């Protein structure tokens, strides 16, 4: 029993060695803490494709959070912080790119898609209303065939 104890303890506590210590930043006010959190959620991790630096566990995100905190403590505004990180990592780190001539299509695409979808739905509704008001008349051959089928059906029911 006791000869397995070291192996058991090793297995139980080996996970603790891999645990990462959470970043602890101290703020003077709740507003300052919310500002930090908003900035961290606004900035994208350069390593993680679709995560902000607040949620990412990548070392680069940890460094970026520390840099945001350091710049906030130094009195930098939000725009100064974002601009400094953008100069270092590129515009990719912005989750909300600036509205400029080259990004106008990016901002307009959702509105264009919604308007296009509404136009398609309106067209389908108008066509369905227009088409359903007039049923095509049956030819003499079709009427005879329908009457024959109905007569056969009546005979099957009475038998």
Coordinates of C-alpha atoms in Angstrom, one line a residue:
X1 CA 0.0 0.0 0.0
X2 CA 2.7 2.5 1.0
X3 CA 4.9 1.8 -1.9
X4 CA 2.3 3.3 -4.3
X5 CA 1.9 6.4 -2.1
X6 CA 4.6 8.5 -3.8
X7 CA 3.3 7.7 -7.3
X8 CA -0.3 8.5 -6.1
X9 CA 0.9 11.9 -4.6
X10 CA 2.8 12.7 -7.8
X11 CA -0.3 12.1 -9.9
X12 CA -2.5 14.1 -7.6
X13 CA -0.3 17.1 -7.3
X14 CA 1.3 17.2 -10.8
X15 CA -1.7 19.3 -12.1
X16 CA -1.0 22.0 -9.5
X17 CA 2.4 22.5 -11.1
X18 CA 0.7 23.3 -14.4
X19 CA -1.8 25.7 -12.9
X20 CA -1.4 29.3 -14.0
X21 CA -1.6 32.2 -11.6
X22 CA -4.3 34.7 -12.5
X23 CA -3.3 38.3 -13.2
X24 CA -4.1 40.6 -10.3
X25 CA -4.4 44.2 -11.0
X26 CA -5.3 46.8 -8.4
X27 CA -7.5 49.8 -9.3
X28 CA -8.4 52.9 -7.4
X29 CA -12.0 52.8 -8.4
X30 CA -14.6 50.5 -9.9
X31 CA -14.8 52.9 -12.9
X32 CA -11.1 52.4 -13.6
X33 CA -11.5 48.6 -13.3
X34 CA -14.4 48.7 -15.8
X35 CA -12.3 50.8 -18.2
X36 CA -9.5 48.2 -18.0
X37 CA -12.0 45.4 -18.6
X38 CA -13.6 47.3 -21.6
X39 CA -10.2 47.9 -23.2
X40 CA -9.2 44.2 -22.7
X41 CA -12.4 43.1 -24.3
X42 CA -12.0 45.6 -27.2
X43 CA -8.5 44.3 -28.1
X44 CA -8.0 41.1 -30.0
X45 CA -5.2 38.6 -29.1
X46 CA -2.7 38.5 -32.0
X47 CA -2.1 34.8 -31.4
X48 CA -5.6 33.6 -30.8
X49 CA -7.7 34.1 -33.9
X50 CA -11.0 35.1 -32.4
X51 CA -10.4 35.9 -28.7
X52 CA -10.0 39.2 -26.9
X53 CA -7.1 39.7 -24.6
X54 CA -9.4 39.5 -21.5
X55 CA -10.3 35.9 -22.3
X56 CA -7.1 34.6 -23.8
X57 CA -4.5 32.7 -21.9
X58 CA -1.7 33.3 -24.4
X59 CA 1.5 34.9 -23.1
X60 CA 1.1 37.7 -25.6
X61 CA -2.3 38.5 -24.2
X62 CA -0.9 38.5 -20.7
X63 CA 1.8 41.0 -21.8
X64 CA -0.8 43.2 -23.6
X65 CA -3.0 43.2 -20.4
X66 CA 0.0 44.3 -18.4
X67 CA 0.8 47.0 -21.0
X68 CA -2.7 48.3 -20.9
X69 CA -2.6 48.4 -17.1
X70 CA 0.8 50.2 -17.1
X71 CA -0.4 52.8 -19.6
X72 CA -3.6 53.4 -17.6
X73 CA -1.6 53.9 -14.5
X74 CA 0.5 56.4 -16.5
X75 CA -2.5 58.4 -17.3
X76 CA -3.0 57.4 -21.0
X77 CA -6.4 57.7 -22.6
X78 CA -8.2 54.8 -24.1
X79 CA -7.4 56.0 -27.6
X80 CA -3.7 56.5 -26.8
X81 CA -3.6 52.9 -25.4
X82 CA -5.3 51.4 -28.4
X83 CA -3.2 53.5 -30.8
X84 CA 0.0 52.4 -29.1
X85 CA -0.9 48.7 -29.3
X86 CA -2.2 49.1 -32.8
X87 CA 1.2 50.7 -33.8
X88 CA 2.9 47.7 -32.3
X89 CA 0.6 44.8 -33.5
X90 CA -1.3 46.2 -36.4
X91 CA -5.0 47.1 -37.0
X92 CA -5.9 43.4 -36.6
X93 CA -6.0 43.8 -32.8
X94 CA -9.1 46.1 -33.0
X95 CA -12.4 44.2 -32.7
X96 CA -14.1 47.3 -33.9
X97 CA -12.1 48.8 -36.8
X98 CA -12.3 52.5 -37.5
X99 CA -14.8 53.7 -40.0
X100 CA -12.7 54.9 -42.9
X101 CA -12.9 54.8 -46.7
X102 CA -11.3 51.4 -46.9
X103 CA -13.5 49.9 -44.1
X104 CA -16.8 51.3 -45.2
X105 CA -17.8 48.1 -47.0
X106 CA -17.0 46.2 -43.9
X107 CA -19.4 48.3 -41.9
X108 CA -22.1 48.5 -44.6
X109 CA -22.2 44.8 -45.5
X110 CA -24.6 43.8 -42.6
X111 CA -27.1 46.6 -43.5
X112 CA -26.9 45.6 -47.2
X113 CA -27.5 42.0 -46.4
X114 CA -30.5 42.8 -44.2
X115 CA -32.0 45.1 -46.8
X116 CA -31.4 42.5 -49.6
X117 CA -33.0 39.8 -47.5
X118 CA -36.1 42.0 -46.8
X119 CA -36.4 42.7 -50.5
X120 CA -36.2 38.9 -51.4
X121 CA -38.9 38.1 -48.7
X122 CA -41.1 40.9 -50.0
X123 CA -40.7 39.7 -53.6
X124 CA -41.7 36.1 -52.6
X125 CA -44.7 37.3 -50.6
X126 CA -45.9 39.5 -53.5
X127 CA -45.5 36.7 -56.0
X128 CA -47.3 34.2 -53.8
X129 CA -50.2 36.5 -53.3
X130 CA -50.4 37.3 -57.0
X131 CA -50.2 33.7 -58.1
X132 CA -52.6 32.3 -55.6
X133 CA -55.6 34.5 -56.5
X134 CA -56.0 32.8 -59.9
X135 CA -56.0 29.1 -60.1
X136 CA -55.4 27.8 -63.7
X137 CA -58.6 26.3 -65.3
X138 CA -58.7 22.5 -66.1
X139 CA -58.8 21.4 -69.6
X140 CA -61.6 19.1 -70.8
X141 CA -59.2 16.1 -70.7
X142 CA -58.1 16.9 -67.1
X143 CA -61.8 17.3 -66.0
X144 CA -62.7 13.9 -67.5
X145 CA -59.7 12.3 -65.8
X146 CA -60.6 13.8 -62.4
X147 CA -64.2 12.6 -62.8
X148 CA -63.0 9.1 -63.6
X149 CA -60.7 9.0 -60.5
X150 CA -63.6 10.3 -58.3
X151 CA -66.0 7.7 -59.7
X152 CA -63.4 4.9 -59.1
X153 CA -62.9 6.2 -55.6
X154 CA -66.7 6.2 -54.9
X155 CA -66.9 2.6 -56.2
X156 CA -64.1 1.5 -53.9
X157 CA -65.9 3.0 -50.9
X158 CA -69.2 1.4 -51.6
X159 CA -67.7 -2.0 -52.2

